[in-house]
Each structure stands twice: as C-alpha cells, then as structure tokens.
Amino acid sequence: MTGITRREALALFGGASGAVALALTGCGSSAAPSAESGSSSSGGSATGSSSSVVRIGSLKGPTSIGLAYLMDQANSGKTAQQYSFTMTSTPDELLPSVIKGDLDVALVPANAASVLYNKTNGAVSVIDVNTLGVLSVVTGD
C-alpha cells in the first residue's frame, strides 16, 4: 500500500501546525505586550507601531479552539510577540479585512480562502487546509 495512514497524516498536520505557531511566536520583538483591548478584539495590542503586532482574525466557535492557548499566553504577557485577535460570527465579516490588509493571519473556511486568493490575484497564501479528507473540488469542465 502506497497511501499514508490516518495517524501519519494527523502527525504531519500537527507538525505543520506546530511549525506555523513556532514561526509566529519566534518572529517578534522582545517587548512585553500591553493589555489593551477593543470591542472586536481580545489580546495584547501595540501602543507603538502596528508592524510588530501579529493581527489574527478567526471565527467564533470551533474554528478558534486552536487559538485558545496562544490567546491565553498573549493575554498573560508570556509571549515576546504582540498579538491582536479579532473574532467574528461569519467569514463574510473577515474577508474585507483580509483583502484590505488589516489582518496578517485569518482562520477561514477553505471555500472562503479560495475566494480570497482569487480576489487578491494570489496575494493571499493558504498555509494550512484542515479538512480531514472532506474537501471536494467541483469544476465546470
């Protein structure tokens, strides 16, 4: 059998997710984050330049479960990197922010990611598609 087992696939995706999280936490300055929060965001946000803050947008509910630990660490000041979190109810609320460049990372459904990629002419990159094998592609040809 030349296929990959479910356990190997989960290990691969877990390793990739860990690498992304490590890359995000390792690319910041050593300044401590402030505890400022807005109406639609939670977590640390910068009082200085916004280039040192990683702006993350996600959907309320299961989509954001993977961010819980990072949000806790950022809120308690245990990370060197500063983060700003925006949680919305629908992907339609996140898409304009991504297109305008107001978010650095967005957790959106796969179909919304393809719309973003096409609307920005490839300026948005998909770094992880987590569908557990239920993604279907339909073409017109």
PDB file of C-alpha atoms in Angstrom:
ATOM      1  CA  MET A   1       0.000   0.000   0.000  1.00  0.00           C
ATOM      2  CA  THR A   2       1.480   3.359  -1.012  1.00  0.00           C
ATOM      3  CA  GLY A   3      -1.014   5.556   0.873  1.00  0.00           C
ATOM      4  CA  ILE A   4      -0.453   7.414   4.079  1.00  0.00           C
ATOM      5  CA  THR A   5      -2.266   6.244   7.196  1.00  0.00           C
ATOM      6  CA  ARG A   6      -4.616   8.477   9.153  1.00  0.00           C
ATOM      7  CA  ARG A   7      -2.204   8.520  12.099  1.00  0.00           C
ATOM      8  CA  GLU A   8       0.676   9.610   9.855  1.00  0.00           C
ATOM      9  CA  ALA A   9      -1.493  12.320   8.278  1.00  0.00           C
ATOM     10  CA  LEU A  10      -2.535  13.670  11.669  1.00  0.00           C
ATOM     11  CA  ALA A  11       1.093  13.689  12.814  1.00  0.00           C
ATOM     12  CA  LEU A  12       2.083  15.551   9.647  1.00  0.00           C
ATOM     13  CA  PHE A  13      -0.672  18.161  10.060  1.00  0.00           C
ATOM     14  CA  GLY A  14       0.103  18.532  13.766  1.00  0.00           C
ATOM     15  CA  GLY A  15       3.765  19.097  12.990  1.00  0.00           C
ATOM     16  CA  ALA A  16       2.918  21.664  10.329  1.00  0.00           C
ATOM     17  CA  SER A  17       0.567  23.489  12.705  1.00  0.00           C
ATOM     18  CA  GLY A  18       3.238  23.488  15.387  1.00  0.00           C
ATOM     19  CA  ALA A  19       5.781  24.869  12.929  1.00  0.00           C
ATOM     20  CA  VAL A  20       3.422  27.717  11.995  1.00  0.00           C
ATOM     21  CA  ALA A  21       2.797  28.516  15.667  1.00  0.00           C
ATOM     22  CA  LEU A  22       6.531  28.444  16.364  1.00  0.00           C
ATOM     23  CA  ALA A  23       7.219  30.694  13.385  1.00  0.00           C
ATOM     24  CA  LEU A  24       4.610  33.199  14.567  1.00  0.00           C
ATOM     25  CA  THR A  25       5.944  33.341  18.120  1.00  0.00           C
ATOM     26  CA  GLY A  26       9.574  33.470  17.069  1.00  0.00           C
ATOM     27  CA  CYS A  27       9.391  36.420  14.701  1.00  0.00           C
ATOM     28  CA  GLY A  28       8.594  39.207  17.156  1.00  0.00           C
ATOM     29  CA  SER A  29      10.465  41.700  19.252  1.00  0.00           C
ATOM     30  CA  SER A  30      11.222  41.109  22.917  1.00  0.00           C
ATOM     31  CA  ALA A  31       8.975  43.924  24.142  1.00  0.00           C
ATOM     32  CA  ALA A  32       6.183  42.899  26.505  1.00  0.00           C
ATOM     33  CA  PRO A  33       2.676  43.242  25.088  1.00  0.00           C
ATOM     34  CA  SER A  34       0.232  45.724  26.533  1.00  0.00           C
ATOM     35  CA  ALA A  35      -3.197  44.624  27.748  1.00  0.00           C
ATOM     36  CA  GLU A  36      -5.314  46.947  25.605  1.00  0.00           C
ATOM     37  CA  SER A  37      -8.485  45.515  24.091  1.00  0.00           C
ATOM     38  CA  GLY A  38     -11.120  46.809  21.704  1.00  0.00           C
ATOM     39  CA  SER A  39     -14.716  45.920  21.049  1.00  0.00           C
ATOM     40  CA  SER A  40     -13.987  43.239  18.467  1.00  0.00           C
ATOM     41  CA  SER A  41     -10.548  42.127  19.590  1.00  0.00           C
ATOM     42  CA  SER A  42      -9.032  40.491  22.597  1.00  0.00           C
ATOM     43  CA  GLY A  43      -5.429  40.047  23.499  1.00  0.00           C
ATOM     44  CA  GLY A  44      -2.413  42.300  23.533  1.00  0.00           C
ATOM     45  CA  SER A  45      -2.165  45.106  21.043  1.00  0.00           C
ATOM     46  CA  ALA A  46       0.625  47.540  20.442  1.00  0.00           C
ATOM     47  CA  THR A  47       0.667  51.137  21.519  1.00  0.00           C
ATOM     48  CA  GLY A  48       3.549  51.867  19.141  1.00  0.00           C
ATOM     49  CA  SER A  49       3.947  50.743  15.543  1.00  0.00           C
ATOM     50  CA  SER A  50       1.439  48.234  14.256  1.00  0.00           C
ATOM     51  CA  SER A  51       4.104  46.328  12.300  1.00  0.00           C
ATOM     52  CA  SER A  52       5.221  44.452  15.437  1.00  0.00           C
ATOM     53  CA  VAL A  53       1.722  43.138  16.164  1.00  0.00           C
ATOM     54  CA  VAL A  54       0.515  39.930  14.540  1.00  0.00           C
ATOM     55  CA  ARG A  55      -3.144  40.578  13.717  1.00  0.00           C
ATOM     56  CA  ILE A  56      -5.172  37.349  13.746  1.00  0.00           C
ATOM     57  CA  GLY A  57      -8.799  37.019  12.660  1.00  0.00           C
ATOM     58  CA  SER A  58     -10.924  33.968  13.331  1.00  0.00           C
ATOM     59  CA  LEU A  59     -14.483  32.738  13.611  1.00  0.00           C
ATOM     60  CA  LYS A  60     -16.215  32.299  16.943  1.00  0.00           C
ATOM     61  CA  GLY A  61     -16.623  28.683  17.963  1.00  0.00           C
ATOM     62  CA  PRO A  62     -14.660  25.568  16.994  1.00  0.00           C
ATOM     63  CA  THR A  63     -12.502  27.441  14.472  1.00  0.00           C
ATOM     64  CA  SER A  64     -10.847  29.399  17.288  1.00  0.00           C
ATOM     65  CA  ILE A  65     -10.267  26.464  19.652  1.00  0.00           C
ATOM     66  CA  GLY A  66      -6.734  26.086  18.290  1.00  0.00           C
ATOM     67  CA  LEU A  67      -6.007  29.708  19.228  1.00  0.00           C
ATOM     68  CA  ALA A  68      -7.080  29.339  22.870  1.00  0.00           C
ATOM     69  CA  TYR A  69      -3.595  28.597  24.196  1.00  0.00           C
ATOM     70  CA  LEU A  70      -1.980  31.395  22.162  1.00  0.00           C
ATOM     71  CA  MET A  71      -4.666  33.843  23.302  1.00  0.00           C
ATOM     72  CA  ASP A  72      -4.100  32.858  26.938  1.00  0.00           C
ATOM     73  CA  GLN A  73      -0.339  33.263  26.611  1.00  0.00           C
ATOM     74  CA  ALA A  74      -0.704  36.642  24.867  1.00  0.00           C
ATOM     75  CA  ASN A  75      -3.221  37.938  27.429  1.00  0.00           C
ATOM     76  CA  SER A  76      -0.996  36.952  30.346  1.00  0.00           C
ATOM     77  CA  GLY A  77       2.083  38.572  28.787  1.00  0.00           C
ATOM     78  CA  LYS A  78       4.013  35.298  28.438  1.00  0.00           C
ATOM     79  CA  THR A  79       4.895  35.848  24.767  1.00  0.00           C
ATOM     80  CA  ALA A  80       7.555  38.138  23.354  1.00  0.00           C
ATOM     81  CA  GLN A  81       5.416  38.739  20.268  1.00  0.00           C
ATOM     82  CA  GLN A  82       2.391  41.006  20.473  1.00  0.00           C
ATOM     83  CA  TYR A  83      -0.929  39.713  19.130  1.00  0.00           C
ATOM     84  CA  SER A  84      -4.266  41.257  18.287  1.00  0.00           C
ATOM     85  CA  PHE A  85      -7.248  38.892  17.970  1.00  0.00           C
ATOM     86  CA  THR A  86     -10.473  39.604  16.092  1.00  0.00           C
ATOM     87  CA  MET A  87     -13.344  37.153  16.450  1.00  0.00           C
ATOM     88  CA  THR A  88     -16.370  37.329  14.152  1.00  0.00           C
ATOM     89  CA  SER A  89     -19.506  35.268  13.651  1.00  0.00           C
ATOM     90  CA  THR A  90     -19.266  34.777   9.876  1.00  0.00           C
ATOM     91  CA  PRO A  91     -16.432  34.601   7.335  1.00  0.00           C
ATOM     92  CA  ASP A  92     -18.047  37.492   5.423  1.00  0.00           C
ATOM     93  CA  GLU A  93     -17.010  39.810   8.247  1.00  0.00           C
ATOM     94  CA  LEU A  94     -13.341  38.747   7.967  1.00  0.00           C
ATOM     95  CA  LEU A  95     -12.919  38.787   4.174  1.00  0.00           C
ATOM     96  CA  PRO A  96     -12.838  42.602   3.710  1.00  0.00           C
ATOM     97  CA  SER A  97     -10.234  42.923   6.486  1.00  0.00           C
ATOM     98  CA  VAL A  98      -8.016  40.346   4.809  1.00  0.00           C
ATOM     99  CA  ILE A  99      -8.377  41.990   1.391  1.00  0.00           C
ATOM    100  CA  LYS A 100      -7.530  45.441   2.839  1.00  0.00           C
ATOM    101  CA  GLY A 101      -4.509  44.004   4.655  1.00  0.00           C
ATOM    102  CA  ASP A 102      -5.872  44.667   8.145  1.00  0.00           C
ATOM    103  CA  LEU A 103      -5.172  41.040   9.193  1.00  0.00           C
ATOM    104  CA  ASP A 104      -1.929  39.085   8.984  1.00  0.00           C
ATOM    105  CA  VAL A 105      -3.462  35.647   9.634  1.00  0.00           C
ATOM    106  CA  ALA A 106      -7.085  34.613   9.114  1.00  0.00           C
ATOM    107  CA  LEU A 107      -8.734  31.321  10.006  1.00  0.00           C
ATOM    108  CA  VAL A 108     -11.460  30.929   7.386  1.00  0.00           C
ATOM    109  CA  PRO A 109     -13.212  28.027   5.634  1.00  0.00           C
ATOM    110  CA  ALA A 110     -11.472  26.540   2.592  1.00  0.00           C
ATOM    111  CA  ASN A 111     -14.026  27.960   0.166  1.00  0.00           C
ATOM    112  CA  ALA A 112     -13.516  31.466   1.608  1.00  0.00           C
ATOM    113  CA  ALA A 113      -9.742  31.030   1.268  1.00  0.00           C
ATOM    114  CA  SER A 114     -10.135  30.253  -2.431  1.00  0.00           C
ATOM    115  CA  VAL A 115     -12.300  33.361  -2.869  1.00  0.00           C
ATOM    116  CA  LEU A 116      -9.639  35.462  -1.115  1.00  0.00           C
ATOM    117  CA  TYR A 117      -6.892  34.004  -3.284  1.00  0.00           C
ATOM    118  CA  ASN A 118      -8.800  34.823  -6.471  1.00  0.00           C
ATOM    119  CA  LYS A 119      -9.964  38.314  -5.395  1.00  0.00           C
ATOM    120  CA  THR A 120      -6.418  39.335  -4.439  1.00  0.00           C
ATOM    121  CA  ASN A 121      -4.823  37.778  -7.553  1.00  0.00           C
ATOM    122  CA  GLY A 122      -2.718  35.421  -5.459  1.00  0.00           C
ATOM    123  CA  ALA A 123      -1.614  37.967  -2.838  1.00  0.00           C
ATOM    124  CA  VAL A 124      -3.143  35.795  -0.089  1.00  0.00           C
ATOM    125  CA  SER A 125      -1.476  32.455   0.610  1.00  0.00           C
ATOM    126  CA  VAL A 126      -3.110  29.386   2.115  1.00  0.00           C
ATOM    127  CA  ILE A 127      -0.785  27.823   4.678  1.00  0.00           C
ATOM    128  CA  ASP A 128      -2.920  25.015   6.073  1.00  0.00           C
ATOM    129  CA  VAL A 129      -6.070  23.348   4.820  1.00  0.00           C
ATOM    130  CA  ASN A 130      -7.502  21.281   7.641  1.00  0.00           C
ATOM    131  CA  THR A 131     -10.468  19.389   6.237  1.00  0.00           C
ATOM    132  CA  LEU A 132      -9.740  15.832   7.426  1.00  0.00           C
ATOM    133  CA  GLY A 133     -10.381  14.480   3.954  1.00  0.00           C
ATOM    134  CA  VAL A 134     -13.796  16.023   3.311  1.00  0.00           C
ATOM    135  CA  LEU A 135     -12.769  18.708   0.803  1.00  0.00           C
ATOM    136  CA  SER A 136     -14.392  18.258  -2.616  1.00  0.00           C
ATOM    137  CA  VAL A 137     -13.424  20.131  -5.771  1.00  0.00           C
ATOM    138  CA  VAL A 138     -16.067  20.833  -8.402  1.00  0.00           C
ATOM    139  CA  THR A 139     -15.104  22.256 -11.780  1.00  0.00           C
ATOM    140  CA  GLY A 140     -17.114  23.475 -14.720  1.00  0.00           C
ATOM    141  CA  ASP A 141     -15.218  21.465 -17.363  1.00  0.00           C
TER     142      ASP A 141
END
